[in-house]
Amino acid sequence: MSGLNEKTVKVSVTGASGQIGYAILFRILNGDVFGKNVKVDLQLIDINIDKIQKALHGVALELEDCAFPLLNNLTLHSDPHTGFVDTEYCFLIGAKPRGPGMERKDLLKANGQIFKIQGVALNEKASRNVKVVVVGNPANTNAYIAMMCAPDLSKENFSAMMRLDHNRAVNQVASKLDSNVNRVSNICVWGNHSPTMVVDITNGLLNGSNNLKDLLDEEWVEGTLQPTVAKRGAKIIDQRGLSSAASAASAAIDHMHDWVNGTLWTTMGVPSQGEYGIPEDIISGFPVNCNGERYSIIQNLDISDALQKKISISIAELREEQENIKSLL
Ligand code: NAD
Ligand code: LMR
């Protein structure tokens, strides 16, 4: 008796031989997204360069050597048109990371094209219910490119990863209150995955009932929490000489886990349908809940004028990024 049920999911991961790829694959096969009973057909994709494909084969050898009971089938690809066939869950990680002194939007020129090709391939090959999370930076606009290049899929299929920012904020708050992260809830990070992102604790709770607004002084929220989260990626690059990888992989796992299994409140980068005055199709961080199938943007939250002003700055930056890739679409 294997103890496993008969369910098998098809998962594609791009950039599979990169830093984040190396951190995420082992966790997917450990059951951290779909559970300990669901087998995985894993389709790994990286670029068609000998050295990279050789490295991808090396990763595959290691995955085999883990003897994961959940690994049902493993295939390696250099073409998303084969790597995305019937895919139900797709982690779009493969893209250039920034180096010191760069902003994430400086990567648009190098990375935007990747997400056009992948959007087209998803449109042709993926399951109509595919759940896509874009990790490659600048994640929000790359997700927008992929979404716009996949007109036969629903826009709801596409999301960008803002969960690392969310997790960073939750950790900072828990640590400030000398508490555990699982006691902090209802925080959101609005806008772009960039220094303009807006950390919002207005509805935040400790232990499910104590309002964070009563527990945290505004000076700390504005002067420490907000800049710490907004600049965390750059700080890690400065310290490590490389951009975040294991924490990014962990956030991508959390993002997909909650989308698939449900949650009462988290942050996802998802296309606006005009909520909170954010223009349609802008992929912004929003507070969402998930019912195990779909996410919904949490509605009717109070947004102060000051908060709205900050969100508008981040949205203006996303509009500018969209303008800059217009010729790609
Ligand atoms: P990395 O350089 O270690 O790996 C990137 C991998 O992607 C490489 O193996 C490369 O060959 C591959 N790749 C490039 N173009 C590809 C394509 N067209 N198809 C498939 N694979 C392709 O980089 P990394 O550290 O793993 O980071 C990957 C991306 O994730 C970067 O853009 C980085 O900035 C971003 N990132 C985002 C977040 C976030 O919170 N959204 C967090 C961390 C990193
Ligand atoms: C992060 O937030 O750590 C990533 O987006 C990597 C980066 O470039 O900051």
mmCIF file of C-alpha atoms and ligand atoms in Angstrom:
data_model
loop_
_atom_site.group_PDB
_atom_site.id
_atom_site.type_symbol
_atom_site.label_atom_id
_atom_site.label_comp_id
_atom_site.label_asym_id
_atom_site.label_seq_id
_atom_site.Cartn_x
_atom_site.Cartn_y
_atom_site.Cartn_z
ATOM 1 C CA MET A 1 0.000 0.000 0.000
ATOM 2 C CA SER A 2 1.509 3.322 -1.069
ATOM 3 C CA GLY A 3 -0.848 5.466 1.052
ATOM 4 C CA LEU A 4 -1.117 7.868 -1.894
ATOM 5 C CA ASN A 5 -4.408 8.604 -3.555
ATOM 6 C CA GLU A 6 -4.796 8.505 -7.315
ATOM 7 C CA LYS A 7 -4.718 12.265 -7.849
ATOM 8 C CA THR A 8 -1.861 13.561 -9.973
ATOM 9 C CA VAL A 9 -1.303 17.228 -10.827
ATOM 10 C CA LYS A 10 0.714 18.628 -13.716
ATOM 11 C CA VAL A 11 3.147 21.352 -12.665
ATOM 12 C CA SER A 12 5.508 23.422 -14.833
ATOM 13 C CA VAL A 13 8.468 25.408 -13.512
ATOM 14 C CA THR A 14 10.541 27.767 -15.672
ATOM 15 C CA GLY A 15 14.058 28.788 -14.705
ATOM 16 C CA ALA A 16 14.277 25.349 -13.128
ATOM 17 C CA SER A 17 18.073 25.251 -13.028
ATOM 18 C CA GLY A 18 18.368 28.706 -11.424
ATOM 19 C CA GLN A 19 18.643 29.708 -7.777
ATOM 20 C CA ILE A 20 14.924 29.805 -6.994
ATOM 21 C CA GLY A 21 14.319 26.709 -9.115
ATOM 22 C CA TYR A 22 16.830 24.799 -7.039
ATOM 23 C CA ALA A 23 15.042 25.831 -3.835
ATOM 24 C CA ILE A 24 11.456 25.276 -4.958
ATOM 25 C CA LEU A 25 11.466 21.902 -6.732
ATOM 26 C CA PHE A 26 12.325 19.851 -3.683
ATOM 27 C CA ARG A 27 9.552 21.505 -1.689
ATOM 28 C CA ILE A 28 6.938 20.913 -4.374
ATOM 29 C CA LEU A 29 7.851 17.219 -4.384
ATOM 30 C CA ASN A 30 7.802 17.180 -0.593
ATOM 31 C CA GLY A 31 4.078 17.935 -0.788
ATOM 32 C CA ASP A 32 4.297 21.525 0.451
ATOM 33 C CA VAL A 33 1.834 22.872 -2.134
ATOM 34 C CA PHE A 34 -0.602 20.098 -3.030
ATOM 35 C CA GLY A 35 -0.322 17.940 0.078
ATOM 36 C CA LYS A 36 1.336 14.676 0.978
ATOM 37 C CA ASN A 37 -1.143 12.553 -0.987
ATOM 38 C CA VAL A 38 -1.038 14.198 -4.386
ATOM 39 C CA LYS A 39 1.446 12.989 -6.990
ATOM 40 C CA VAL A 40 3.153 15.411 -9.326
ATOM 41 C CA ASP A 41 4.039 15.317 -13.017
ATOM 42 C CA LEU A 42 6.840 17.866 -13.085
ATOM 43 C CA GLN A 43 7.740 19.691 -16.318
ATOM 44 C CA LEU A 44 10.993 21.613 -15.932
ATOM 45 C CA ILE A 45 11.902 24.334 -18.393
ATOM 46 C CA ASP A 46 15.125 26.252 -18.888
ATOM 47 C CA ILE A 47 16.795 27.873 -21.869
ATOM 48 C CA ASN A 48 18.336 26.068 -24.782
ATOM 49 C CA ILE A 49 21.995 26.630 -23.956
ATOM 50 C CA ASP A 50 24.177 23.538 -23.500
ATOM 51 C CA LYS A 51 25.561 24.586 -20.127
ATOM 52 C CA ILE A 52 22.088 25.389 -18.778
ATOM 53 C CA GLN A 53 20.479 22.220 -20.138
ATOM 54 C CA LYS A 54 23.349 20.216 -18.645
ATOM 55 C CA ALA A 55 22.695 21.867 -15.275
ATOM 56 C CA LEU A 56 18.969 21.113 -15.655
ATOM 57 C CA HIS A 57 19.789 17.440 -16.177
ATOM 58 C CA GLY A 58 21.926 17.617 -13.022
ATOM 59 C CA VAL A 59 18.961 18.969 -11.039
ATOM 60 C CA ALA A 60 16.837 16.135 -12.442
ATOM 61 C CA LEU A 61 19.388 13.581 -11.210
ATOM 62 C CA GLU A 62 19.153 15.073 -7.725
ATOM 63 C CA LEU A 63 15.346 15.051 -7.791
ATOM 64 C CA GLU A 64 15.456 11.366 -8.708
ATOM 65 C CA ASP A 65 17.958 10.685 -5.930
ATOM 66 C CA CYS A 66 15.564 12.077 -3.326
ATOM 67 C CA ALA A 67 13.243 9.130 -4.080
ATOM 68 C CA PHE A 68 10.220 11.363 -3.496
ATOM 69 C CA PRO A 69 7.083 9.170 -3.421
ATOM 70 C CA LEU A 70 5.140 12.109 -4.898
ATOM 71 C CA LEU A 71 7.214 12.332 -8.100
ATOM 72 C CA ASN A 72 5.093 10.626 -10.738
ATOM 73 C CA ASN A 73 6.851 11.792 -13.894
ATOM 74 C CA LEU A 74 9.685 14.199 -14.675
ATOM 75 C CA THR A 75 10.332 15.801 -18.057
ATOM 76 C CA LEU A 76 12.880 18.413 -19.132
ATOM 77 C CA HIS A 77 12.257 21.098 -21.748
ATOM 78 C CA SER A 78 13.826 24.060 -23.468
ATOM 79 C CA ASP A 79 10.599 25.049 -25.234
ATOM 80 C CA PRO A 80 7.572 26.259 -23.252
ATOM 81 C CA HIS A 81 5.313 24.859 -25.962
ATOM 82 C CA THR A 82 6.276 21.369 -24.802
ATOM 83 C CA GLY A 83 6.853 22.295 -21.143
ATOM 84 C CA PHE A 84 3.386 23.799 -20.730
ATOM 85 C CA VAL A 85 1.344 20.986 -22.300
ATOM 86 C CA ASP A 86 -1.778 20.518 -20.128
ATOM 87 C CA THR A 87 -0.071 22.279 -17.237
ATOM 88 C CA GLU A 88 -2.395 23.016 -14.311
ATOM 89 C CA TYR A 89 0.009 24.896 -12.048
ATOM 90 C CA CYS A 90 2.729 27.038 -13.475
ATOM 91 C CA PHE A 91 5.597 28.786 -11.706
ATOM 92 C CA LEU A 92 7.118 31.345 -14.099
ATOM 93 C CA ILE A 93 10.457 31.962 -12.426
ATOM 94 C CA GLY A 94 12.939 31.932 -15.325
ATOM 95 C CA ALA A 95 14.193 35.480 -15.906
ATOM 96 C CA LYS A 96 17.251 37.596 -15.262
ATOM 97 C CA PRO A 97 17.652 38.805 -11.656
ATOM 98 C CA ARG A 98 18.804 42.361 -10.873
ATOM 99 C CA GLY A 99 22.221 43.167 -9.505
ATOM 100 C CA PRO A 100 23.385 45.861 -7.064
ATOM 101 C CA GLY A 101 22.265 49.401 -7.934
ATOM 102 C CA MET A 102 19.461 48.253 -10.253
ATOM 103 C CA GLU A 103 15.701 48.571 -9.802
ATOM 104 C CA ARG A 104 13.498 45.633 -10.781
ATOM 105 C CA LYS A 105 11.898 47.640 -13.594
ATOM 106 C CA ASP A 106 15.366 47.943 -15.221
ATOM 107 C CA LEU A 107 14.880 44.240 -16.067
ATOM 108 C CA LEU A 108 11.810 44.826 -18.234
ATOM 109 C CA LYS A 109 13.736 45.132 -21.463
ATOM 110 C CA ALA A 110 15.628 41.880 -20.892
ATOM 111 C CA ASN A 111 12.759 39.900 -19.371
ATOM 112 C CA GLY A 112 9.551 41.223 -20.989
ATOM 113 C CA GLN A 113 10.039 39.190 -24.172
ATOM 114 C CA ILE A 114 10.273 35.955 -22.152
ATOM 115 C CA PHE A 115 6.774 36.458 -20.777
ATOM 116 C CA LYS A 116 5.334 37.249 -24.187
ATOM 117 C CA ILE A 117 6.581 33.913 -25.532
ATOM 118 C CA GLN A 118 5.393 32.097 -22.421
ATOM 119 C CA GLY A 119 1.965 33.778 -22.490
ATOM 120 C CA VAL A 120 1.508 32.623 -26.078
ATOM 121 C CA ALA A 121 2.602 29.089 -25.172
ATOM 122 C CA LEU A 122 0.244 28.956 -22.166
ATOM 123 C CA ASN A 123 -2.583 30.181 -24.372
ATOM 124 C CA GLU A 124 -1.998 27.288 -26.758
ATOM 125 C CA LYS A 125 -0.985 24.457 -24.459
ATOM 126 C CA ALA A 126 -2.020 24.896 -20.825
ATOM 127 C CA SER A 127 -5.098 23.538 -19.053
ATOM 128 C CA ARG A 128 -7.918 26.089 -19.289
ATOM 129 C CA ASN A 129 -7.899 26.152 -15.468
ATOM 130 C CA VAL A 130 -4.162 26.745 -15.136
ATOM 131 C CA LYS A 131 -3.025 28.749 -12.120
ATOM 132 C CA VAL A 132 0.020 30.843 -13.052
ATOM 133 C CA VAL A 133 2.266 32.676 -10.624
ATOM 134 C CA VAL A 134 4.903 34.980 -12.101
ATOM 135 C CA VAL A 135 8.012 35.340 -9.954
ATOM 136 C CA GLY A 136 10.509 36.680 -12.541
ATOM 137 C CA ASN A 137 10.970 40.437 -12.164
ATOM 138 C CA PRO A 138 9.448 42.896 -12.619
ATOM 139 C CA ALA A 139 6.812 40.364 -11.594
ATOM 140 C CA ASN A 140 3.630 42.469 -11.884
ATOM 141 C CA THR A 141 4.302 43.720 -15.402
ATOM 142 C CA ASN A 142 5.679 40.378 -16.570
ATOM 143 C CA ALA A 143 2.428 38.776 -15.361
ATOM 144 C CA TYR A 144 0.515 41.464 -17.269
ATOM 145 C CA ILE A 145 2.480 40.652 -20.453
ATOM 146 C CA ALA A 146 1.809 36.915 -20.123
ATOM 147 C CA MET A 147 -1.878 37.551 -19.398
ATOM 148 C CA MET A 148 -2.309 39.862 -22.389
ATOM 149 C CA CYS A 149 -0.593 37.320 -24.657
ATOM 150 C CA ALA A 150 -3.031 34.591 -23.590
ATOM 151 C CA PRO A 151 -6.428 35.906 -24.741
ATOM 152 C CA ASP A 152 -8.069 32.453 -24.696
ATOM 153 C CA LEU A 153 -7.378 32.010 -20.998
ATOM 154 C CA SER A 154 -9.219 33.883 -18.274
ATOM 155 C CA LYS A 155 -7.345 36.817 -16.761
ATOM 156 C CA GLU A 156 -7.999 35.144 -13.420
ATOM 157 C CA ASN A 157 -5.507 32.448 -14.406
ATOM 158 C CA PHE A 158 -2.646 34.919 -13.956
ATOM 159 C CA SER A 159 -1.048 36.282 -10.820
ATOM 160 C CA ALA A 160 2.185 37.923 -9.723
ATOM 161 C CA MET A 161 4.067 37.110 -6.556
ATOM 162 C CA MET A 162 3.668 39.762 -3.848
ATOM 163 C CA ARG A 163 3.770 37.104 -1.142
ATOM 164 C CA LEU A 164 7.427 37.658 -0.329
ATOM 165 C CA ASP A 165 6.617 41.278 0.562
ATOM 166 C CA HIS A 166 3.600 40.081 2.568
ATOM 167 C CA ASN A 167 5.685 37.512 4.448
ATOM 168 C CA ARG A 168 8.398 40.082 5.106
ATOM 169 C CA ALA A 169 5.815 42.461 6.584
ATOM 170 C CA VAL A 170 4.230 39.759 8.743
ATOM 171 C CA ASN A 171 7.634 38.763 10.087
ATOM 172 C CA GLN A 172 8.601 42.367 10.927
ATOM 173 C CA VAL A 173 5.321 42.925 12.785
ATOM 174 C CA ALA A 174 5.504 39.622 14.680
ATOM 175 C CA SER A 175 9.040 40.338 15.713
ATOM 176 C CA LYS A 176 8.209 43.909 16.813
ATOM 177 C CA LEU A 177 5.360 42.555 18.983
ATOM 178 C CA ASP A 178 7.501 39.698 20.270
ATOM 179 C CA SER A 179 4.949 37.282 18.859
ATOM 180 C CA ASN A 180 4.771 34.457 16.355
ATOM 181 C CA VAL A 181 4.031 35.022 12.656
ATOM 182 C CA ASN A 182 0.981 32.787 12.848
ATOM 183 C CA ARG A 183 -0.621 35.190 15.341
ATOM 184 C CA VAL A 184 -0.451 38.102 12.880
ATOM 185 C CA SER A 185 -3.163 38.333 10.194
ATOM 186 C CA ASN A 186 -4.954 40.647 7.741
ATOM 187 C CA ILE A 187 -1.906 42.588 6.555
ATOM 188 C CA CYS A 188 -1.715 43.526 2.888
ATOM 189 C CA VAL A 189 0.899 44.911 0.495
ATOM 190 C CA TRP A 190 -0.690 47.005 -2.264
ATOM 191 C CA GLY A 191 0.720 48.053 -5.624
ATOM 192 C CA ASN A 192 3.922 47.050 -7.344
ATOM 193 C CA HIS A 193 6.656 44.633 -6.212
ATOM 194 C CA SER A 194 9.040 47.587 -6.127
ATOM 195 C CA PRO A 195 10.114 50.227 -3.607
ATOM 196 C CA THR A 196 6.722 51.956 -4.134
ATOM 197 C CA MET A 197 4.828 48.973 -2.646
ATOM 198 C CA VAL A 198 2.508 49.977 0.199
ATOM 199 C CA VAL A 199 2.404 47.959 3.412
ATOM 200 C CA ASP A 200 -1.061 48.267 4.975
ATOM 201 C CA ILE A 201 -1.765 47.249 8.572
ATOM 202 C CA THR A 202 -5.126 49.076 8.796
ATOM 203 C CA ASN A 203 -7.070 45.827 9.162
ATOM 204 C CA GLY A 204 -4.225 43.856 10.730
ATOM 205 C CA LEU A 205 -4.871 41.746 13.800
ATOM 206 C CA LEU A 206 -2.849 40.082 16.518
ATOM 207 C CA ASN A 207 -4.327 36.849 17.877
ATOM 208 C CA GLY A 208 -7.373 37.336 15.639
ATOM 209 C CA SER A 209 -8.854 40.213 17.645
ATOM 210 C CA ASN A 210 -6.375 42.901 18.706
ATOM 211 C CA ASN A 211 -6.081 45.662 16.137
ATOM 212 C CA LEU A 212 -2.488 46.222 15.034
ATOM 213 C CA LYS A 213 -3.233 49.934 14.724
ATOM 214 C CA ASP A 214 -3.609 50.055 18.504
ATOM 215 C CA LEU A 215 -0.437 48.068 19.107
ATOM 216 C CA LEU A 216 2.023 49.671 16.662
ATOM 217 C CA ASP A 217 2.857 53.361 16.620
ATOM 218 C CA GLU A 218 2.550 55.120 13.311
ATOM 219 C CA GLU A 219 6.122 56.337 13.417
ATOM 220 C CA TRP A 220 7.378 52.721 13.473
ATOM 221 C CA VAL A 221 4.967 51.643 10.715
ATOM 222 C CA GLU A 222 5.977 54.518 8.423
ATOM 223 C CA GLY A 223 9.606 54.919 9.441
ATOM 224 C CA THR A 224 10.678 51.293 9.910
ATOM 225 C CA LEU A 225 8.149 48.703 8.692
ATOM 226 C CA GLN A 226 7.419 50.286 5.297
ATOM 227 C CA PRO A 227 11.059 50.970 4.250
ATOM 228 C CA THR A 228 12.323 47.667 5.662
ATOM 229 C CA VAL A 229 9.878 45.682 3.523
ATOM 230 C CA ALA A 230 10.250 47.910 0.461
ATOM 231 C CA LYS A 231 14.043 47.717 0.484
ATOM 232 C CA ARG A 232 14.472 44.139 1.705
ATOM 233 C CA GLY A 233 15.249 42.711 -1.742
ATOM 234 C CA ALA A 234 18.024 45.264 -2.314
ATOM 235 C CA LYS A 235 19.433 44.600 1.161
ATOM 236 C CA ILE A 236 19.635 40.873 0.462
ATOM 237 C CA ILE A 237 21.403 41.520 -2.850
ATOM 238 C CA ASP A 238 23.854 43.764 -1.021
ATOM 239 C CA GLN A 239 24.532 41.136 1.674
ATOM 240 C CA ARG A 240 24.512 37.967 -0.420
ATOM 241 C CA GLY A 241 25.753 39.327 -3.713
ATOM 242 C CA LEU A 242 22.751 37.453 -5.148
ATOM 243 C CA SER A 243 19.029 38.093 -5.001
ATOM 244 C CA SER A 244 16.776 36.285 -2.547
ATOM 245 C CA ALA A 245 16.210 32.666 -3.515
ATOM 246 C CA ALA A 246 15.064 30.326 -0.732
ATOM 247 C CA SER A 247 12.720 32.969 0.725
ATOM 248 C CA ALA A 248 11.390 33.688 -2.773
ATOM 249 C CA ALA A 249 10.821 29.975 -3.365
ATOM 250 C CA SER A 250 9.080 29.701 0.001
ATOM 251 C CA ALA A 251 6.810 32.645 -0.846
ATOM 252 C CA ALA A 252 5.930 31.083 -4.223
ATOM 253 C CA ILE A 253 5.044 27.859 -2.400
ATOM 254 C CA ASP A 254 2.851 29.829 0.044
ATOM 255 C CA HIS A 255 1.207 31.738 -2.820
ATOM 256 C CA MET A 256 0.238 28.591 -4.748
ATOM 257 C CA HIS A 257 -0.594 26.639 -1.573
ATOM 258 C CA ASP A 258 -3.140 29.218 -0.458
ATOM 259 C CA TRP A 259 -4.614 29.614 -3.947
ATOM 260 C CA VAL A 260 -5.077 25.833 -4.164
ATOM 261 C CA ASN A 261 -6.078 25.072 -0.573
ATOM 262 C CA GLY A 262 -7.830 28.277 0.472
ATOM 263 C CA THR A 263 -7.144 31.100 2.915
ATOM 264 C CA LEU A 264 -9.128 33.832 4.633
ATOM 265 C CA TRP A 265 -6.629 36.589 3.885
ATOM 266 C CA THR A 266 -3.339 37.013 2.076
ATOM 267 C CA THR A 267 -1.718 39.275 -0.526
ATOM 268 C CA MET A 268 -1.645 38.274 -4.194
ATOM 269 C CA GLY A 269 -0.710 40.298 -7.259
ATOM 270 C CA VAL A 270 -3.845 39.971 -9.403
ATOM 271 C CA PRO A 271 -5.458 41.902 -12.266
ATOM 272 C CA SER A 272 -7.721 44.696 -11.141
ATOM 273 C CA GLN A 273 -11.296 44.876 -12.323
ATOM 274 C CA GLY A 274 -11.470 48.448 -11.055
ATOM 275 C CA GLU A 275 -11.427 47.607 -7.333
ATOM 276 C CA TYR A 276 -10.314 50.451 -5.055
ATOM 277 C CA GLY A 277 -9.990 52.773 -8.057
ATOM 278 C CA ILE A 278 -7.121 50.730 -9.516
ATOM 279 C CA PRO A 279 -7.475 50.674 -13.318
ATOM 280 C CA GLU A 280 -8.593 47.477 -15.008
ATOM 281 C CA ASP A 281 -5.890 44.910 -15.854
ATOM 282 C CA ILE A 282 -3.222 46.527 -13.685
ATOM 283 C CA ILE A 283 -1.687 43.638 -11.754
ATOM 284 C CA SER A 284 -1.454 45.036 -8.249
ATOM 285 C CA GLY A 285 -0.988 43.585 -4.802
ATOM 286 C CA PHE A 286 -4.470 43.203 -3.294
ATOM 287 C CA PRO A 287 -5.820 41.619 -0.124
ATOM 288 C CA VAL A 288 -7.521 38.423 -1.264
ATOM 289 C CA ASN A 289 -9.184 35.345 0.100
ATOM 290 C CA CYS A 290 -9.205 31.998 -1.692
ATOM 291 C CA ASN A 291 -11.881 29.318 -1.539
ATOM 292 C CA GLY A 292 -9.713 26.455 -2.770
ATOM 293 C CA GLU A 293 -10.527 27.151 -6.408
ATOM 294 C CA ARG A 294 -10.597 30.878 -6.985
ATOM 295 C CA TYR A 295 -9.280 33.967 -5.299
ATOM 296 C CA SER A 296 -11.489 36.981 -4.567
ATOM 297 C CA ILE A 297 -10.306 40.491 -3.868
ATOM 298 C CA ILE A 298 -11.519 41.467 -0.392
ATOM 299 C CA GLN A 299 -14.021 44.296 -0.896
ATOM 300 C CA ASN A 300 -15.233 47.313 1.053
ATOM 301 C CA LEU A 301 -12.132 47.930 3.128
ATOM 302 C CA ASP A 302 -11.605 51.422 4.488
ATOM 303 C CA ILE A 303 -8.758 53.147 2.680
ATOM 304 C CA SER A 304 -7.606 56.425 4.209
ATOM 305 C CA ASP A 305 -6.723 59.355 1.946
ATOM 306 C CA ALA A 306 -3.067 58.966 2.919
ATOM 307 C CA LEU A 307 -3.072 55.276 2.001
ATOM 308 C CA GLN A 308 -4.917 55.928 -1.274
ATOM 309 C CA LYS A 309 -2.300 58.534 -2.190
ATOM 310 C CA LYS A 310 0.550 56.069 -1.640
ATOM 311 C CA ILE A 311 -1.225 53.316 -3.580
ATOM 312 C CA SER A 312 -1.753 55.774 -6.474
ATOM 313 C CA ILE A 313 2.003 56.367 -6.708
ATOM 314 C CA SER A 314 2.659 52.638 -7.021
ATOM 315 C CA ILE A 315 -0.140 52.245 -9.573
ATOM 316 C CA ALA A 316 1.286 55.149 -11.607
ATOM 317 C CA GLU A 317 4.593 53.268 -11.712
ATOM 318 C CA LEU A 318 2.789 50.135 -12.970
ATOM 319 C CA ARG A 319 1.073 52.193 -15.672
ATOM 320 C CA GLU A 320 4.439 53.546 -16.734
ATOM 321 C CA GLU A 321 5.835 50.002 -16.934
ATOM 322 C CA GLN A 322 2.836 49.026 -19.085
ATOM 323 C CA GLU A 323 3.523 51.985 -21.386
ATOM 324 C CA ASN A 324 7.136 50.852 -21.741
ATOM 325 C CA ILE A 325 6.176 47.369 -22.970
ATOM 326 C CA LYS A 326 3.269 48.436 -25.184
ATOM 327 C CA SER A 327 5.228 47.605 -28.350
ATOM 328 C CA LEU A 328 5.604 43.983 -27.132
ATOM 329 C CA LEU A 329 1.862 43.312 -27.155
HETATM 330 P P1 NAD B 1 18.835 32.785 -11.664
HETATM 331 O O1 NAD B 1 19.642 33.605 -12.610
HETATM 332 O O2 NAD B 1 19.528 32.013 -10.599
HETATM 333 O O3 NAD B 1 17.963 31.752 -12.482
HETATM 334 C C1 NAD B 1 17.167 32.160 -13.542
HETATM 335 C C2 NAD B 1 16.996 30.952 -14.433
HETATM 336 O O4 NAD B 1 16.048 31.303 -15.408
HETATM 337 C C3 NAD B 1 18.282 30.556 -15.158
HETATM 338 O O5 NAD B 1 18.480 29.155 -15.033
HETATM 339 C C4 NAD B 1 18.000 30.952 -16.592
HETATM 340 O O6 NAD B 1 18.656 30.146 -17.539
HETATM 341 C C5 NAD B 1 16.489 30.767 -16.633
HETATM 342 N N1 NAD B 1 15.827 31.429 -17.743
HETATM 343 C C6 NAD B 1 16.135 32.608 -18.327
HETATM 344 N N2 NAD B 1 15.329 32.831 -19.369
HETATM 345 C C7 NAD B 1 14.474 31.794 -19.430
HETATM 346 C C8 NAD B 1 13.411 31.445 -20.297
HETATM 347 N N3 NAD B 1 13.075 32.209 -21.329
HETATM 348 N N4 NAD B 1 12.755 30.280 -20.081
HETATM 349 C C9 NAD B 1 13.094 29.486 -19.045
HETATM 350 N N5 NAD B 1 14.102 29.741 -18.200
HETATM 351 C C10 NAD B 1 14.775 30.893 -18.389
HETATM 352 O O7 NAD B 1 17.721 33.762 -11.050
HETATM 353 P P2 NAD B 1 16.830 33.532 -9.754
HETATM 354 O O8 NAD B 1 17.561 34.047 -8.562
HETATM 355 O O9 NAD B 1 16.300 32.144 -9.739
HETATM 356 O O10 NAD B 1 15.658 34.597 -10.017
HETATM 357 C C11 NAD B 1 14.737 34.417 -11.066
HETATM 358 C C12 NAD B 1 13.835 35.649 -11.178
HETATM 359 O O11 NAD B 1 13.023 35.786 -10.013
HETATM 360 C C13 NAD B 1 14.593 36.977 -11.302
HETATM 361 O O12 NAD B 1 13.947 37.800 -12.265
HETATM 362 C C14 NAD B 1 14.466 37.580 -9.922
HETATM 363 O O13 NAD B 1 14.596 38.981 -9.932
HETATM 364 C C15 NAD B 1 13.060 37.146 -9.583
HETATM 365 N N6 NAD B 1 12.686 37.203 -8.161
HETATM 366 C C16 NAD B 1 11.433 37.645 -7.872
HETATM 367 C C17 NAD B 1 10.999 37.704 -6.562
HETATM 368 C C18 NAD B 1 9.629 38.198 -6.228
HETATM 369 O O14 NAD B 1 9.350 38.432 -5.035
HETATM 370 N N7 NAD B 1 8.710 38.379 -7.171
HETATM 371 C C19 NAD B 1 11.853 37.288 -5.541
HETATM 372 C C20 NAD B 1 13.131 36.837 -5.870
HETATM 373 C C21 NAD B 1 13.534 36.797 -7.202
HETATM 374 C C1 LMR B 2 13.196 40.353 -3.789
HETATM 375 O O1 LMR B 2 12.306 41.104 -3.421
HETATM 376 O O2 LMR B 2 14.000 39.815 -3.003
HETATM 377 C C2 LMR B 2 13.316 40.015 -5.262
HETATM 378 O O3 LMR B 2 12.384 40.717 -6.018
HETATM 379 C C3 LMR B 2 14.693 40.155 -5.788
HETATM 380 C C4 LMR B 2 15.072 41.618 -5.973
HETATM 381 O O4 LMR B 2 15.525 41.977 -7.056
HETATM 382 O O5 LMR B 2 14.915 42.377 -5.013
#
